[in-house]
Amino acid sequence: MEIDFKDISYLQRGNARQRSAYDVITKYQILEKLKGYRPLVVGTIPINIDIERSDLDIILQTENFESLEKLLIRLFATHTKFAIRHTDKNLVCNFEIENLPLEIYASTTETEKQTGYLHMVKEHQIIKSKDEKFIEKIRDLKRRGRKTEPAFCELLGISGNPYVEIFNYKII
């Protein structure tokens, strides 16, 4: 079964962490509140390779970082561990709701073309071609401090820049 990652309803049929993420997103209407920024939920939780300390990632597209920053402060500043930082090319907002850490990442790139989304889709395709042992090895590497893309590349025997080379992996 193919997952439509643009519709988070698949999360409510997932594991306990995915269902919890779905509940938080819907209860607090996070995607609705950010609708003008084309939000997409991405990262390790949607594809079930998260570890205990993984956050839920939401990516956004904006041309006006100042306006988005004000909105994020208004919507989420009262939540635990709220922090916001930005450069001229992106904005990152972190906070926690009901013990679920969230990270909102915004850039000027369309959300469906951002690497966070593209990596997740590719990693999901790879996972579907592997067994549960592969998934557990990914989680184990992540628990030992490895980032997701380098963990995939290590297990797949891919050399070079993992953030680029993961896209070149041919699924057999």
CSV table of C-alpha atoms in Angstrom, one decimal:
chain,number,residue,atom,x,y,z
A,1,MET,CA,0.0,0.0,0.0
A,2,GLU,CA,1.4,3.4,-1.0
A,3,ILE,CA,1.2,6.2,1.5
A,4,ASP,CA,0.1,9.7,0.6
A,5,PHE,CA,2.4,11.7,2.9
A,6,LYS,CA,0.4,14.9,2.1
A,7,ASP,CA,-2.6,13.5,4.0
A,8,ILE,CA,-1.7,12.7,7.6
A,9,SER,CA,-4.6,10.3,8.1
A,10,TYR,CA,-2.1,7.4,7.7
A,11,LEU,CA,-0.6,8.3,11.1
A,12,GLN,CA,-3.8,7.4,12.9
A,13,ARG,CA,-3.5,3.8,11.6
A,14,GLY,CA,0.2,3.6,12.6
A,15,ASN,CA,2.2,2.6,15.7
A,16,ALA,CA,1.6,4.2,19.1
A,17,ARG,CA,4.0,7.1,18.4
A,18,GLN,CA,2.4,7.8,15.0
A,19,ARG,CA,-1.1,7.8,16.5
A,20,SER,CA,0.1,10.1,19.3
A,21,ALA,CA,1.6,12.5,16.7
A,22,TYR,CA,-1.6,12.4,14.8
A,23,ASP,CA,-3.6,13.2,17.9
A,24,VAL,CA,-1.4,16.2,18.8
A,25,ILE,CA,-1.5,17.6,15.3
A,26,THR,CA,-5.2,17.3,15.0
A,27,LYS,CA,-6.1,18.3,18.6
A,28,TYR,CA,-4.0,21.5,18.4
A,29,GLN,CA,-5.0,22.1,14.7
A,30,ILE,CA,-1.3,22.6,13.9
A,31,LEU,CA,-1.6,22.0,10.1
A,32,GLU,CA,-4.8,24.1,9.9
A,33,LYS,CA,-3.1,27.0,11.7
A,34,LEU,CA,-0.1,26.8,9.3
A,35,LYS,CA,-2.2,26.1,6.2
A,36,GLY,CA,-1.0,29.2,4.3
A,37,TYR,CA,2.5,27.9,4.4
A,38,ARG,CA,1.8,24.5,2.7
A,39,PRO,CA,2.8,22.4,5.8
A,40,LEU,CA,3.9,18.8,5.4
A,41,VAL,CA,4.8,16.3,8.1
A,42,VAL,CA,8.1,14.7,7.4
A,43,GLY,CA,11.0,12.9,9.1
A,44,THR,CA,11.4,9.6,10.9
A,45,ILE,CA,8.1,9.4,12.8
A,46,PRO,CA,6.0,9.1,9.6
A,47,ILE,CA,8.1,6.3,8.2
A,48,ASN,CA,8.5,4.5,11.5
A,49,ILE,CA,12.3,4.7,11.9
A,50,ASP,CA,12.2,7.2,14.8
A,51,ILE,CA,13.9,6.6,18.1
A,52,GLU,CA,12.9,7.7,21.6
A,53,ARG,CA,14.3,11.3,21.3
A,54,SER,CA,13.1,11.9,17.7
A,55,ASP,CA,11.0,15.0,17.1
A,56,LEU,CA,8.1,15.4,14.7
A,57,ASP,CA,9.1,17.5,11.8
A,58,ILE,CA,6.8,19.9,9.9
A,59,ILE,CA,8.1,21.8,6.9
A,60,LEU,CA,6.7,25.0,5.5
A,61,GLN,CA,7.2,27.3,2.6
A,62,THR,CA,7.3,31.1,3.1
A,63,GLU,CA,8.5,34.2,1.3
A,64,ASN,CA,8.1,36.3,4.5
A,65,PHE,CA,10.1,35.0,7.4
A,66,GLU,CA,9.2,37.9,9.7
A,67,SER,CA,5.5,37.3,9.3
A,68,LEU,CA,5.9,33.6,9.9
A,69,GLU,CA,8.1,34.1,12.9
A,70,LYS,CA,5.4,36.4,14.5
A,71,LEU,CA,2.7,33.7,13.8
A,72,LEU,CA,4.8,30.9,15.3
A,73,ILE,CA,5.5,33.0,18.4
A,74,ARG,CA,1.8,33.8,18.7
A,75,LEU,CA,0.8,30.2,18.2
A,76,PHE,CA,3.4,28.2,20.1
A,77,ALA,CA,5.5,30.4,22.4
A,78,THR,CA,3.6,29.2,25.5
A,79,HIS,CA,4.6,25.6,24.9
A,80,THR,CA,7.5,23.9,26.6
A,81,LYS,CA,11.0,24.3,25.2
A,82,PHE,CA,9.9,26.9,22.7
A,83,ALA,CA,12.8,28.3,20.7
A,84,ILE,CA,13.1,30.0,17.3
A,85,ARG,CA,16.1,30.7,15.2
A,86,HIS,CA,16.6,31.9,11.6
A,87,THR,CA,19.0,32.9,8.9
A,88,ASP,CA,18.3,34.7,5.7
A,89,LYS,CA,17.5,31.3,4.1
A,90,ASN,CA,15.4,29.4,6.7
A,91,LEU,CA,13.6,29.5,10.0
A,92,VAL,CA,13.5,26.7,12.6
A,93,CYS,CA,11.1,26.6,15.5
A,94,ASN,CA,11.1,24.0,18.2
A,95,PHE,CA,8.7,23.3,21.0
A,96,GLU,CA,7.0,20.5,22.8
A,97,ILE,CA,3.3,19.6,23.2
A,98,GLU,CA,2.2,16.7,25.4
A,99,ASN,CA,5.7,15.3,25.5
A,100,LEU,CA,6.0,15.3,21.7
A,101,PRO,CA,8.9,17.4,20.5
A,102,LEU,CA,8.2,19.3,17.3
A,103,GLU,CA,10.4,21.1,14.9
A,104,ILE,CA,9.0,23.4,12.3
A,105,TYR,CA,11.4,24.2,9.4
A,106,ALA,CA,10.6,26.9,6.9
A,107,SER,CA,12.3,27.9,3.7
A,108,THR,CA,11.4,29.6,0.4
A,109,THR,CA,11.4,26.3,-1.4
A,110,GLU,CA,8.1,24.5,-2.1
A,111,THR,CA,7.5,22.0,0.6
A,112,GLU,CA,7.2,19.1,-1.9
A,113,LYS,CA,10.7,20.0,-3.2
A,114,GLN,CA,12.4,20.4,0.1
A,115,THR,CA,15.0,17.8,1.0
A,116,GLY,CA,13.2,16.8,4.2
A,117,TYR,CA,10.2,15.6,2.2
A,118,LEU,CA,12.3,14.1,-0.7
A,119,HIS,CA,14.6,12.2,1.7
A,120,MET,CA,11.6,10.8,3.6
A,121,VAL,CA,9.9,9.6,0.4
A,122,LYS,CA,13.1,7.9,-0.8
A,123,GLU,CA,13.8,6.4,2.6
A,124,HIS,CA,10.3,5.0,2.7
A,125,GLN,CA,10.8,3.4,-0.7
A,126,ILE,CA,14.0,1.8,0.5
A,127,ILE,CA,12.4,0.6,3.7
A,128,LYS,CA,9.6,-1.1,1.7
A,129,SER,CA,12.2,-3.1,-0.1
A,130,LYS,CA,14.0,-4.2,3.1
A,131,ASP,CA,13.0,-6.3,6.1
A,132,GLU,CA,12.5,-5.4,9.8
A,133,LYS,CA,16.1,-6.2,10.6
A,134,PHE,CA,17.2,-3.3,8.3
A,135,ILE,CA,14.8,-0.9,10.0
A,136,GLU,CA,16.1,-2.0,13.4
A,137,LYS,CA,19.7,-1.4,12.2
A,138,ILE,CA,18.8,2.1,11.1
A,139,ARG,CA,17.3,2.8,14.6
A,140,ASP,CA,20.4,1.3,16.3
A,141,LEU,CA,22.7,3.6,14.3
A,142,LYS,CA,20.5,6.5,15.1
A,143,ARG,CA,20.6,5.7,18.8
A,144,ARG,CA,24.4,5.7,18.6
A,145,GLY,CA,24.3,9.2,17.2
A,146,ARG,CA,24.2,8.7,13.4
A,147,LYS,CA,21.9,11.0,11.4
A,148,THR,CA,19.3,9.3,9.3
A,149,GLU,CA,20.8,9.7,5.8
A,150,PRO,CA,24.3,8.7,6.8
A,151,ALA,CA,22.8,5.6,8.6
A,152,PHE,CA,21.0,4.6,5.4
A,153,CYS,CA,24.1,5.1,3.3
A,154,GLU,CA,26.2,3.1,5.7
A,155,LEU,CA,23.9,0.1,5.6
A,156,LEU,CA,23.4,0.3,1.9
A,157,GLY,CA,27.2,0.7,1.2
A,158,ILE,CA,26.8,4.1,-0.4
A,159,SER,CA,29.8,6.4,-0.3
A,160,GLY,CA,30.0,10.1,-0.8
A,161,ASN,CA,27.7,12.8,0.5
A,162,PRO,CA,24.8,10.9,2.0
A,163,TYR,CA,22.4,13.8,1.6
A,164,VAL,CA,23.0,13.7,-2.1
A,165,GLU,CA,23.9,10.1,-2.8
A,166,ILE,CA,20.7,8.6,-1.1
A,167,PHE,CA,18.8,9.8,-4.2
A,168,ASN,CA,21.0,7.8,-6.5
A,169,TYR,CA,20.3,4.5,-4.7
A,170,LYS,CA,18.5,2.1,-7.1
A,171,ILE,CA,15.9,-0.1,-5.4
A,172,ILE,CA,15.9,-3.6,-6.7
